[in-house]
Tab-separated table of C-alpha atoms and ligand atoms in Angstrom:
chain	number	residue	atom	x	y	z
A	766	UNK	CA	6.243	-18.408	-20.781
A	767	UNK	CA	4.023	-17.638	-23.449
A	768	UNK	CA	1.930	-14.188	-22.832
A	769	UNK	CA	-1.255	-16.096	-22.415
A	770	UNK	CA	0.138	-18.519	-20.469
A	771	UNK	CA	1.020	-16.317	-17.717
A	772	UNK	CA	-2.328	-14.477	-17.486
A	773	UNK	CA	-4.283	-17.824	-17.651
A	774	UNK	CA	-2.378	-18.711	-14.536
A	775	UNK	CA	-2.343	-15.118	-12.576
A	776	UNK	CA	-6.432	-15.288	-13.695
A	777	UNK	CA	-5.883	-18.781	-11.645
A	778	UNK	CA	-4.235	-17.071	-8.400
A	779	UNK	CA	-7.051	-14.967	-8.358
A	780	UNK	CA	-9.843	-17.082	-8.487
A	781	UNK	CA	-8.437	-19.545	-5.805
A	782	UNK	CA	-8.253	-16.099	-3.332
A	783	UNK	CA	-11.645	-15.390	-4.629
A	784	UNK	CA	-14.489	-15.013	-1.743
A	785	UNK	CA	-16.966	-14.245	-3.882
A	786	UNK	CA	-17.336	-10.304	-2.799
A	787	UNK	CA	-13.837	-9.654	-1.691
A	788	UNK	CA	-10.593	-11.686	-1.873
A	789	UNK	CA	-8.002	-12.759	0.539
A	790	UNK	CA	-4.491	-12.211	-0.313
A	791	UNK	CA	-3.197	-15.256	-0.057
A	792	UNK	CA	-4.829	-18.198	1.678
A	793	UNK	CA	-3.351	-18.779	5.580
A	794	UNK	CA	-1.318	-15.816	5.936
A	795	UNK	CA	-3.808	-13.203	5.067
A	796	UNK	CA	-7.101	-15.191	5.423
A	797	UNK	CA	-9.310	-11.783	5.372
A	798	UNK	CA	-9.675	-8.490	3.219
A	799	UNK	CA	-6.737	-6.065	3.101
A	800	UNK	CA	-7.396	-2.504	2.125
A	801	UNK	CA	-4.740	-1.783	-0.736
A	802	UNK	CA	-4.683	-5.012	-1.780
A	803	UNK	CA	-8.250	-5.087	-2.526
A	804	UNK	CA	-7.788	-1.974	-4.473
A	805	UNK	CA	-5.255	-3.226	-6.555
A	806	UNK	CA	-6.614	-6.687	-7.179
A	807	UNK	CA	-9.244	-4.636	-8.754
A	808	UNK	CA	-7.190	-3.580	-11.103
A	809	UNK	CA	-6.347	-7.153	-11.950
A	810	UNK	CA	-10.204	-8.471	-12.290
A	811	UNK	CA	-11.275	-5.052	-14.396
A	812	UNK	CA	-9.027	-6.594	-16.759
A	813	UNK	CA	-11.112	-9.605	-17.718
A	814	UNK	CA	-14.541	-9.289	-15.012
A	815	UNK	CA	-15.766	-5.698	-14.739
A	816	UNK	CA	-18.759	-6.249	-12.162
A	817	UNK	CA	-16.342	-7.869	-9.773
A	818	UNK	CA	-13.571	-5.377	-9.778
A	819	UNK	CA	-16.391	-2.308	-8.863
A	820	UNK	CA	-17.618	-5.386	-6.406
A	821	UNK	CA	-14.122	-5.563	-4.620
A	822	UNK	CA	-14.090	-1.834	-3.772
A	823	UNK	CA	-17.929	-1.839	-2.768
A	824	UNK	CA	-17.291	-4.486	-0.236
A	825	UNK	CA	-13.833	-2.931	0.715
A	826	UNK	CA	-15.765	1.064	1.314
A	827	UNK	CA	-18.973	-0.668	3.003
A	828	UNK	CA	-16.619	-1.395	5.979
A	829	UNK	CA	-15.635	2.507	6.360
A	830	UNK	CA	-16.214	3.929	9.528
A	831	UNK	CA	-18.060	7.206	10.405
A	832	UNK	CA	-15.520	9.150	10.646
A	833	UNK	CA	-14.577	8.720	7.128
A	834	UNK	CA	-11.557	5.724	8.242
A	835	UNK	CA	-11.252	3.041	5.872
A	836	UNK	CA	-10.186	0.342	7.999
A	837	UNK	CA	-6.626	-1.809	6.722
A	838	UNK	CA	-8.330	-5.251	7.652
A	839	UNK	CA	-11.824	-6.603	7.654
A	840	UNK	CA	-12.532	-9.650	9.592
A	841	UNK	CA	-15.182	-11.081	7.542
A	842	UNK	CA	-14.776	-14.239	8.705
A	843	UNK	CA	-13.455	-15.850	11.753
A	844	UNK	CA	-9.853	-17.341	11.543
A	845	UNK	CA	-7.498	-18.488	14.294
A	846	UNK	CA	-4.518	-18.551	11.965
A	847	UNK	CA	-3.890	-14.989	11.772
A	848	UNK	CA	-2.459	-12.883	14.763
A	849	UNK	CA	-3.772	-10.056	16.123
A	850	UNK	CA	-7.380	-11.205	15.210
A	851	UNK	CA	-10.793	-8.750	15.667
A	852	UNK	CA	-10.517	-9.622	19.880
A	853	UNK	CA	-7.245	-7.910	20.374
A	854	UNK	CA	-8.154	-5.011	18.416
A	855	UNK	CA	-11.523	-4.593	19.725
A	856	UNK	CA	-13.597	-2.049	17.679
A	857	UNK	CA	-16.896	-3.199	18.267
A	858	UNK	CA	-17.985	-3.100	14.638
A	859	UNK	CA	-20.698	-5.060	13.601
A	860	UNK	CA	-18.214	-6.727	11.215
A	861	UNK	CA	-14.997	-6.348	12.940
A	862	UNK	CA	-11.932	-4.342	11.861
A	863	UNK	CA	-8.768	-2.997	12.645
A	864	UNK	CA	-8.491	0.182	14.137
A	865	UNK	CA	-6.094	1.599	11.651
A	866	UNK	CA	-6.068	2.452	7.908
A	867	UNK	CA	-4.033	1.451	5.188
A	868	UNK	CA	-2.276	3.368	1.641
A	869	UNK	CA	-5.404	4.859	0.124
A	870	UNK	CA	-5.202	3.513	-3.679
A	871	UNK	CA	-8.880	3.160	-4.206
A	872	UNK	CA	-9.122	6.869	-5.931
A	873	UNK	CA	-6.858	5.996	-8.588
A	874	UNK	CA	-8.073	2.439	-8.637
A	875	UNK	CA	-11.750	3.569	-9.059
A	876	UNK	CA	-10.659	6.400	-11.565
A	877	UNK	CA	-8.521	4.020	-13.798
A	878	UNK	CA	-11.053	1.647	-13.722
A	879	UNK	CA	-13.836	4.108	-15.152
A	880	UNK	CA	-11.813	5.666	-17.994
A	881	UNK	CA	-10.758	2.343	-19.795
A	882	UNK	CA	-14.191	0.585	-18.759
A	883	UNK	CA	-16.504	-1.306	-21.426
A	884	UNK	CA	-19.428	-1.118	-19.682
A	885	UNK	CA	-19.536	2.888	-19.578
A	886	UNK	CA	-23.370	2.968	-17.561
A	887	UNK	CA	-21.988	0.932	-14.773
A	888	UNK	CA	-18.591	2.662	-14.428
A	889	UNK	CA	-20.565	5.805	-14.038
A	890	UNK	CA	-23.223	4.446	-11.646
A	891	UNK	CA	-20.586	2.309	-9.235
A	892	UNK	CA	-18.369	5.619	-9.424
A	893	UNK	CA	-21.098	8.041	-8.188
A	894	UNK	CA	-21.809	6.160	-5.361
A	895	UNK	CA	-18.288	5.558	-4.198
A	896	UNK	CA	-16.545	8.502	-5.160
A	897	UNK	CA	-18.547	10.409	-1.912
A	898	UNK	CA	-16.875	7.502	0.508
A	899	UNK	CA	-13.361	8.030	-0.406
A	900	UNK	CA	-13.380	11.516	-0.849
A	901	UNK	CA	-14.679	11.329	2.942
A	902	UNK	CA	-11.967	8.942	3.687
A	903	UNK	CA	-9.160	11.503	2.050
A	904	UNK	CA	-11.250	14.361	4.299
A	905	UNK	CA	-10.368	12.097	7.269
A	906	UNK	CA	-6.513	11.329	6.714
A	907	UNK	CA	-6.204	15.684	6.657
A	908	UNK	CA	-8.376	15.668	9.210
A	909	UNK	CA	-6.915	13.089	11.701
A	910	UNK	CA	-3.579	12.545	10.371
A	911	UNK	CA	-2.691	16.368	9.559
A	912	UNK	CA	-3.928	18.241	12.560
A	913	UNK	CA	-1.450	21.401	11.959
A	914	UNK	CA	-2.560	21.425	8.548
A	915	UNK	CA	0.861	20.839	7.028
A	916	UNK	CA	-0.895	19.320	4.119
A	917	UNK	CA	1.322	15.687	4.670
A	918	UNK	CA	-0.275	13.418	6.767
A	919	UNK	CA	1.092	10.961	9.555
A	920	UNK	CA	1.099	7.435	9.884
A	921	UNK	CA	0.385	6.377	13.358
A	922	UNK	CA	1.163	2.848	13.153
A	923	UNK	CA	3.473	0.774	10.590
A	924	UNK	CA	0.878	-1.226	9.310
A	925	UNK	CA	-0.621	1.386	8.171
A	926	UNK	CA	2.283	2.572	5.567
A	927	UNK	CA	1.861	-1.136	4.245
A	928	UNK	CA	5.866	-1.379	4.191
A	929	UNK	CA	5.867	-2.760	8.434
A	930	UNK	CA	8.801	-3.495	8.480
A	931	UNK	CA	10.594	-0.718	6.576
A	932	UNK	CA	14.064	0.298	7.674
A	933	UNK	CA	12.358	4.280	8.043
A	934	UNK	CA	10.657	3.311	11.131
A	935	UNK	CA	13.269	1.879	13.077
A	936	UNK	CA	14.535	4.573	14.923
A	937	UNK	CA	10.966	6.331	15.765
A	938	UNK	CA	10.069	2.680	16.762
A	939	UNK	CA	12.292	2.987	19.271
A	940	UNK	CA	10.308	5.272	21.135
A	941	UNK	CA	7.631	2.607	20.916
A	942	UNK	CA	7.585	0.756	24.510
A	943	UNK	CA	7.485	-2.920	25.012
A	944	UNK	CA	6.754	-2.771	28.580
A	945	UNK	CA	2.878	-4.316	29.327
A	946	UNK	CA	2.680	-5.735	26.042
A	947	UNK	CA	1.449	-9.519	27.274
A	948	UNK	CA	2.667	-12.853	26.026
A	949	UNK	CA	1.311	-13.514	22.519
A	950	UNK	CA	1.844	-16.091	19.745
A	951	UNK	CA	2.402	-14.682	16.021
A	952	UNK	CA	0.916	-16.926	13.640
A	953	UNK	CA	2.617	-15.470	10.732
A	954	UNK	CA	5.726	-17.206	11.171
A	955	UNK	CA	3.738	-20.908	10.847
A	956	UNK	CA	2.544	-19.965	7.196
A	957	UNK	CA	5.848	-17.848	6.599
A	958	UNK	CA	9.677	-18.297	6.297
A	959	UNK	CA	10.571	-16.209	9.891
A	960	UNK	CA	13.786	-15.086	7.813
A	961	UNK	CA	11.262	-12.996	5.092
A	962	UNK	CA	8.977	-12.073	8.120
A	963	UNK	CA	9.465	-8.626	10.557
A	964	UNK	CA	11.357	-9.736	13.652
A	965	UNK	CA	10.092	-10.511	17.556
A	966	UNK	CA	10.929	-6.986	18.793
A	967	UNK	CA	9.107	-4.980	16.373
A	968	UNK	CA	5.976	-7.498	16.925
A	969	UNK	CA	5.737	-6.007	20.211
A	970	UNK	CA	5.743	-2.611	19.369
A	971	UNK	CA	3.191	-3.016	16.632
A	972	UNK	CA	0.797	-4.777	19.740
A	973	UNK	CA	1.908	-2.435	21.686
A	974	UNK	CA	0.716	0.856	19.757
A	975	UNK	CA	-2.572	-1.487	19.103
A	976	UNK	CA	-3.220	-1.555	22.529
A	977	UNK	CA	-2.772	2.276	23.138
A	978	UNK	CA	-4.953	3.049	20.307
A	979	UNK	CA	-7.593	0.801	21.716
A	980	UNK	CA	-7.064	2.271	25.242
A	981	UNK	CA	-7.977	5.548	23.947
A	982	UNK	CA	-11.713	3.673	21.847
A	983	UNK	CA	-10.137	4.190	18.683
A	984	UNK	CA	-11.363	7.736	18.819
A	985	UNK	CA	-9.597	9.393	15.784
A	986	UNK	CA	-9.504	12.545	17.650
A	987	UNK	CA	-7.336	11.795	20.130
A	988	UNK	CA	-4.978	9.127	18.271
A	989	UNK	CA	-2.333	11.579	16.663
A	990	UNK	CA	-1.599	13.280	19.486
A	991	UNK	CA	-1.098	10.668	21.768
A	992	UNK	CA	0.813	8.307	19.338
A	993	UNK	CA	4.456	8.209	20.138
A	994	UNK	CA	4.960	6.666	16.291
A	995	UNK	CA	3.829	9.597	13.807
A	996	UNK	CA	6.240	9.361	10.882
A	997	UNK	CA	5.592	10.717	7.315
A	998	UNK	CA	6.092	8.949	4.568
A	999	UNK	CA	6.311	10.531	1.044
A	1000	UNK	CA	4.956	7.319	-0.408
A	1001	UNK	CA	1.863	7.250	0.993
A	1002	UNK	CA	1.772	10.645	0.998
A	1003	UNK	CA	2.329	10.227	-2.404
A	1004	UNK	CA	-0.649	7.631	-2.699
A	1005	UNK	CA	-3.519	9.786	-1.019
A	1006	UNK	CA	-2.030	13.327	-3.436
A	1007	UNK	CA	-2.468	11.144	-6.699
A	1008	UNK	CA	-5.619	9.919	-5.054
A	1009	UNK	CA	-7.265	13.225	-4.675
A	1010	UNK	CA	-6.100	14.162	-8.014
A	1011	UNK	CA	-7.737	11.184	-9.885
A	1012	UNK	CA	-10.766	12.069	-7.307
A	1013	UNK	CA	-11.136	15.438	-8.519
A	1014	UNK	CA	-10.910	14.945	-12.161
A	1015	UNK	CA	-13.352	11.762	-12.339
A	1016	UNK	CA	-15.840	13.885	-9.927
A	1017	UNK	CA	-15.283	16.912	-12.640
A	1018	UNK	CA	-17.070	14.422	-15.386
A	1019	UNK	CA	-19.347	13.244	-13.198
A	1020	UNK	CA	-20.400	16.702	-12.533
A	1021	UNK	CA	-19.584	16.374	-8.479
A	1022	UNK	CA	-18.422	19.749	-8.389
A	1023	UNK	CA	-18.259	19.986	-4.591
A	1024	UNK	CA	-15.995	16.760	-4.576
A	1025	UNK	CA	-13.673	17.899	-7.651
A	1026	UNK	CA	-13.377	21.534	-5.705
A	1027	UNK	CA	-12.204	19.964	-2.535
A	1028	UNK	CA	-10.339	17.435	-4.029
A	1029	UNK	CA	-8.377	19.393	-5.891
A	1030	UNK	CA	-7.141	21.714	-2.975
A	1031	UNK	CA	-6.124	19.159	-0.822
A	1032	UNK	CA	-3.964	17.468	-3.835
A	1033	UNK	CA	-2.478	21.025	-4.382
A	1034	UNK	CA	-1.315	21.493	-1.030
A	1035	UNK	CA	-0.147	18.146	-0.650
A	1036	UNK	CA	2.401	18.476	-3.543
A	1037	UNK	CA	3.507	21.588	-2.803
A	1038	UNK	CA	4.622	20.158	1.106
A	1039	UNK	CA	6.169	17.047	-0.557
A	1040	UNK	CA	9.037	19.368	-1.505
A	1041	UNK	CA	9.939	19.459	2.382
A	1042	UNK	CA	10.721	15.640	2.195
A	1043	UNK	CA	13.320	15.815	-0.984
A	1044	UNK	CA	16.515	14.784	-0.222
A	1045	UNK	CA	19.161	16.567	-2.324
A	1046	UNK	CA	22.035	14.165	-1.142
A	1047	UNK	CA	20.366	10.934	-1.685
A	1048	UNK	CA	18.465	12.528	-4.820
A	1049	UNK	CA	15.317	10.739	-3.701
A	1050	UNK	CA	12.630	11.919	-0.846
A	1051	UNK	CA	13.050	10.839	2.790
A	1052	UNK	CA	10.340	10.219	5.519
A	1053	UNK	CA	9.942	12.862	8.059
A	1054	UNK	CA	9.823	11.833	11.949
A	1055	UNK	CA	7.113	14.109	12.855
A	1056	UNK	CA	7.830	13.510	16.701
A	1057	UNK	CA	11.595	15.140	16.061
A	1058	UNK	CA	11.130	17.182	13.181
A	1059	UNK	CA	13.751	15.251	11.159
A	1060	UNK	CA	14.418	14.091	7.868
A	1061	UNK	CA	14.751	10.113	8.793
A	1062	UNK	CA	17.872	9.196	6.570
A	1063	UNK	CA	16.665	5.502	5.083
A	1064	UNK	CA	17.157	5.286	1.759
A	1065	UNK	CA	13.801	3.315	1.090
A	1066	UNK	CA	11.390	2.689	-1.716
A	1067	UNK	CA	8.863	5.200	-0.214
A	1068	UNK	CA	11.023	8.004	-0.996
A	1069	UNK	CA	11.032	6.605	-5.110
A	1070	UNK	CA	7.044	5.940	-4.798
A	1071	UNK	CA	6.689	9.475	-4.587
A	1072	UNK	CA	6.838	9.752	-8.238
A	1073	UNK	CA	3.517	8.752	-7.779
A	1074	UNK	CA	2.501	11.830	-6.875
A	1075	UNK	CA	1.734	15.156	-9.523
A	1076	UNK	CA	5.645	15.846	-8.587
A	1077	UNK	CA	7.534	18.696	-10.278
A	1078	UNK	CA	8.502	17.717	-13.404
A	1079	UNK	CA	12.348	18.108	-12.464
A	1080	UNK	CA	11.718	15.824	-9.295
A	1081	UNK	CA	10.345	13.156	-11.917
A	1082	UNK	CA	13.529	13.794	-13.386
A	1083	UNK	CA	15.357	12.864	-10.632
A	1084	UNK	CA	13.954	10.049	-9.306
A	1085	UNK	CA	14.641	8.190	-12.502
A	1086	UNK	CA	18.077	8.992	-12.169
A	1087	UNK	CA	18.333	7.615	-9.079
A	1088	UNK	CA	16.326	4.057	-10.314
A	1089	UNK	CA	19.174	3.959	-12.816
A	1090	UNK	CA	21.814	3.771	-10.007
A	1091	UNK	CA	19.813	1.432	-7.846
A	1092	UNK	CA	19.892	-0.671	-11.402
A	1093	UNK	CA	23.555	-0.804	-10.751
A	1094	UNK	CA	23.308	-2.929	-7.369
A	1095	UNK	CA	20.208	-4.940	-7.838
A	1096	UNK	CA	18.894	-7.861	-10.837
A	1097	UNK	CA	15.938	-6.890	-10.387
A	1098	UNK	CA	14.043	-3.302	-9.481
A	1099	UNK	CA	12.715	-2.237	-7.421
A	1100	UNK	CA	14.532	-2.863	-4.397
A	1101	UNK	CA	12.319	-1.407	-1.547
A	1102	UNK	CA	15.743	-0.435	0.444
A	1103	UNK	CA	18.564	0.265	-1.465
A	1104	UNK	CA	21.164	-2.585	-1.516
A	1105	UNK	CA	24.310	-0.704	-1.038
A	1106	UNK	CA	22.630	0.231	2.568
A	1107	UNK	CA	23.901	-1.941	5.768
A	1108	UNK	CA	20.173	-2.377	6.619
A	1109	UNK	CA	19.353	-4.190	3.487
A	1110	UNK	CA	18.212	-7.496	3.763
A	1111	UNK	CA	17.296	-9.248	0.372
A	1112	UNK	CA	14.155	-11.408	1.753
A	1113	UNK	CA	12.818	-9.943	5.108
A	1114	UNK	CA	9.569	-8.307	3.892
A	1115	UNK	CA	10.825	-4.359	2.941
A	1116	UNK	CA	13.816	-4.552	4.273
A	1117	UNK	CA	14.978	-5.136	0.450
A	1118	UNK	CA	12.571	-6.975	-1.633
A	1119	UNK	CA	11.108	-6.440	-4.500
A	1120	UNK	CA	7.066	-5.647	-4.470
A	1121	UNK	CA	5.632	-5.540	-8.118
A	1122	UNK	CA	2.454	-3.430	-7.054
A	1123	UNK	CA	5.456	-0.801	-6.067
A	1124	UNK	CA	6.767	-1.075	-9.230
A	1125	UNK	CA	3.626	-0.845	-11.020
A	1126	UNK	CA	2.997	2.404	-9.237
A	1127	UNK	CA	6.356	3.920	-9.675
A	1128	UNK	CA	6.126	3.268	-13.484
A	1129	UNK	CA	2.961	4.497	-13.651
A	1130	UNK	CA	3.805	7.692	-12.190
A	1131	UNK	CA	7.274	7.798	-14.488
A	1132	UNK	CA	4.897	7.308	-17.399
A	1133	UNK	CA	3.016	10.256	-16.804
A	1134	UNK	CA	5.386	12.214	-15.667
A	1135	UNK	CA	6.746	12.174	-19.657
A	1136	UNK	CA	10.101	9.733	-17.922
A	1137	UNK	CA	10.094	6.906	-19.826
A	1138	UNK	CA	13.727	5.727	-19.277
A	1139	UNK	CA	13.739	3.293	-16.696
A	1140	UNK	CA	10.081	1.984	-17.522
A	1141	UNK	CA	10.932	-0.965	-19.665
A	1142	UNK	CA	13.553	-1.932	-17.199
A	1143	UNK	CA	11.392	-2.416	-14.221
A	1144	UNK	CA	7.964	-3.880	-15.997
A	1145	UNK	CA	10.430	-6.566	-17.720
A	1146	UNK	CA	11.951	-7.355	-14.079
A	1147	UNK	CA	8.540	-7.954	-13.432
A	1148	UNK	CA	7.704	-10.568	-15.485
A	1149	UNK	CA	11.542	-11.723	-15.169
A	1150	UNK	CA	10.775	-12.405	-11.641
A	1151	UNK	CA	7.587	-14.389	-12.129
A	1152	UNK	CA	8.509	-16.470	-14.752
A	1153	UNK	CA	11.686	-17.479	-12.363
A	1154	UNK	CA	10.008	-17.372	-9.144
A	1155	UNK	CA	6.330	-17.951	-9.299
A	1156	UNK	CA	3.469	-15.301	-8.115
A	1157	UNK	CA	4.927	-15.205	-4.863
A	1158	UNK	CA	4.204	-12.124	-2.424
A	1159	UNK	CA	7.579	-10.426	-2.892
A	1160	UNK	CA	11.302	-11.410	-4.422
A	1161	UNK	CA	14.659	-11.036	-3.471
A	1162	UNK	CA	16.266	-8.526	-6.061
A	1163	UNK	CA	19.605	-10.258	-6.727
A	1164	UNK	CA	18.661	-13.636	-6.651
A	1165	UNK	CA	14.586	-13.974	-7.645
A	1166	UNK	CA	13.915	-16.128	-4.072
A	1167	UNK	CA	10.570	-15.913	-3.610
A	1168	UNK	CA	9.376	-14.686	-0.158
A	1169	UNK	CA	6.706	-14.213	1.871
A	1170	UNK	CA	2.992	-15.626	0.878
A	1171	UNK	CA	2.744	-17.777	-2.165
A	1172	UNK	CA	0.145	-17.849	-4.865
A	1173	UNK	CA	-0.705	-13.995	-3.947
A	1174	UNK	CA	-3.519	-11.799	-5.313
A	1175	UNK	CA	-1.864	-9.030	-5.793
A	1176	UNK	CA	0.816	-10.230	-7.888
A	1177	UNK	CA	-1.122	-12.204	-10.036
A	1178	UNK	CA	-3.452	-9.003	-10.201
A	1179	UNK	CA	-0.282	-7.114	-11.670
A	1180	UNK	CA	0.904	-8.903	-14.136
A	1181	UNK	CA	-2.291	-9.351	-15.546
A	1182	UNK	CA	-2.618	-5.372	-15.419
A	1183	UNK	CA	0.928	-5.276	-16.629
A	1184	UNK	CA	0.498	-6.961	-19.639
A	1185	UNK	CA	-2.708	-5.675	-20.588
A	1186	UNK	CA	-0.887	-2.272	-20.135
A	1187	UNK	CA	2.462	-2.012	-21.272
A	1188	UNK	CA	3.454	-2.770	-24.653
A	1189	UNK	CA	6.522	-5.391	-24.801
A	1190	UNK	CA	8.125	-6.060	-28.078
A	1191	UNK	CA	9.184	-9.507	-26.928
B	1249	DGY	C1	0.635	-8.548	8.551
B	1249	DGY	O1	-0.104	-9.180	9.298
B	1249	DGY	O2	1.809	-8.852	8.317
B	1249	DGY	C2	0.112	-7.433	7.819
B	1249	DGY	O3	1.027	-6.884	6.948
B	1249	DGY	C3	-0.423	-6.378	8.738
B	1249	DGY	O4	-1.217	-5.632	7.926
């Protein structure tokens, strides 16, 4: 497929999603705004529609909550298909949410989209006024999510690392009851192959921890403590360090001095604590069960996301050495659990398959960490796996199935950033 070709039709994904001031992810699976894939698609639209990238973000940070949370859903409007809808989450916002947040890439999206922007005035005016909200949302994850000030924060809830399903949270899971949970119907498995969706079981622990969090009126201060899932993931730790960082530069310009300060101290302290999650056997980082205290030894895509993050140069190092032996067992990177692992499963959500917004992170991060190696590898897998497969939500790295949602956002929002970004010779 020609180059122009394939934006014309990612452009196309889009604009079917397209609600006007947010978009959906796909249509029936994910009929409402998601948090990081709103941030992403923006990346997508700044490509070719300015006004409505800064538009997706405004309408994403207009939902935050006082406490600085950016919530992972908003229910704009009502839809029966999707399970658990705003009545079993029960926030009592005015537009409802979930009660949880989700991987924190607006900083970087908002900071990428201001330094290659055309329209220079309204970069600087739609980053003024949202730099304050997220740099109040960052304030929140240290605040809530770090209460011993170990400078990595805790997820509380799968959902909320984006990767449910991961293979890292099945053993804390298993400290997540079942017992009380109610009869409910998913709805995800009517729009979705079951065999690329998270199973039964861990449906009932994620309502489960839902209805302890709502138990407690979603009050931020008492969530952490009482969560019996608190896991740390160096990806989205990852996420929320290189988010600060973009945060404090961008405010630096803007002459937010207050913001940049800030900013800059909590990115600081959250790269020096990443070093506690390196794994020198796997040569990748590892989650951390905060309940136990352990290294959780799953050799998943978070720990490679990490190079997200302002790592140590030699870390950088390191984690493209270990892309290059994940190259050996896979057709395509990046697997989001390596392949060699028992646990892997090529189509069940990130249990194994490839996510391109993953892999335009890690390559981003490889990029500037002066690691070029692996980088033409794993953008050309990208397009590989589109023109093969189709803009579906995620791909099976040996064979190219596509799984999950089709016709997604986010996808089509890569590839468009993708090939505006990265030069390829063919
Ligand atoms: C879902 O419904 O599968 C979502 O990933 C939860 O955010």
């Amino acid at each position: 497929m020609q180059k122009h070709e394939m934006i014309a039709h990612a452009r196309q994904v889009m604009a079917d999603n397209d609600r006007g001031t947010y978009t959906v992810p796909t249509h029936g699976l994910y009929p409402f705004q998601w948090n990081w894939d709103s941030a992403l698609s923006a990346l997508g639209f700044a490509q070719f529609d300015e006004p409505r990238a800064w538009t997706e973000i405004e309408t994403l940070l207009a939902h935050q909550w006082e406490d600085g949370m950016v919530p992972h859903i908003i229910f704009h409007t009502p839809d029966d298909g999707y399970f658990p809808g705003p009545e079993v989450w029960g926030t009592e916002r005015p537009v409802p949410t979930t009660g949880i947040t989700q991987p924190p890439v607006a900083g970087f999206a908002v900071a990428r989209i201001h330094a290659r922007a055309r329209d220079k005035a309204l970069a600087d005016t739609q980053a003024r006024a949202l730099l304050p909200r997220i740099h109040a949302w960052h304030q929140w994850f240290y605040r809530a999510r770090d209460p011993k000030g170990t400078g990595l924060v805790a997820l509380l809830h799968p959902w909320e690392s984006g990767r449910d399903n991961s293979v890292d949270w099945d053993a804390a899971f298993t400290r997540v009851p079942t017992e009380g949970v109610g009869e409910f119907t998913r709805r995800d498995t009517t729009h979705a192959n079951p065999a690329h969706r998270p199973t039964d079981e861990q449906y009932k622990r994620y309502i489960w921890l839902v209805k302890k969090f709502r138990s407690l009126g979603w009050d931020n201060s008492k969530l952490h403590d009482a969560s019996p899932f608190q896991v740390v993931d160096p990806g989205f730790n990852a996420i929320l360090i290189r988010a600060c960082q973009e945060v404090a530069e961008l405010a630096e310009r803007l002459d937010m001095p207050q913001i940049a300060a800030e900013s800059r101290v909590m990115a600081e302290a959250g790269v020096a604590a990443m070093e506690t999650l390196w794994n020198e056997d796997l040569g990748q980082y590892l989650c951390l069960d905060r309940t136990t205290g352990a290294q959780i030894d799953s050799p998943s895509i978070g720990g490679i996301l990490a190079v997200f993050a302002p790592i140590p140069k030699h870390r950088a190092a390191g984690i493209s050495a270990r892309l290059k032996v994940l190259a050996e067992s896979c057709e395509y990177l990046i697997p989001s659990h390596d392949p060699t692992a028992p646990e892997f499963e090529g189509l069940r959500y990130w249990r194994g398959p490839v996510w391109l917004i993953v892999n335009y992170m890690v390559a981003d991060g490889l990029a500037r960490a002066g690691e070029p190696e692996m980088i033409g590898r794993i953008m050309g897998d990208c397009l590989r796996l589109i023109e093969t497969s189709g803009f579906a939500e995620y791909h099976d790295p040996i064979t190219a199935d596509p799984c999950g949602g089709a016709h997604f956002t986010w996808t089509a929002a890569m590839i468009i950033e993708i090939l505006h970004s990265y030069d390829f010779a063919a």
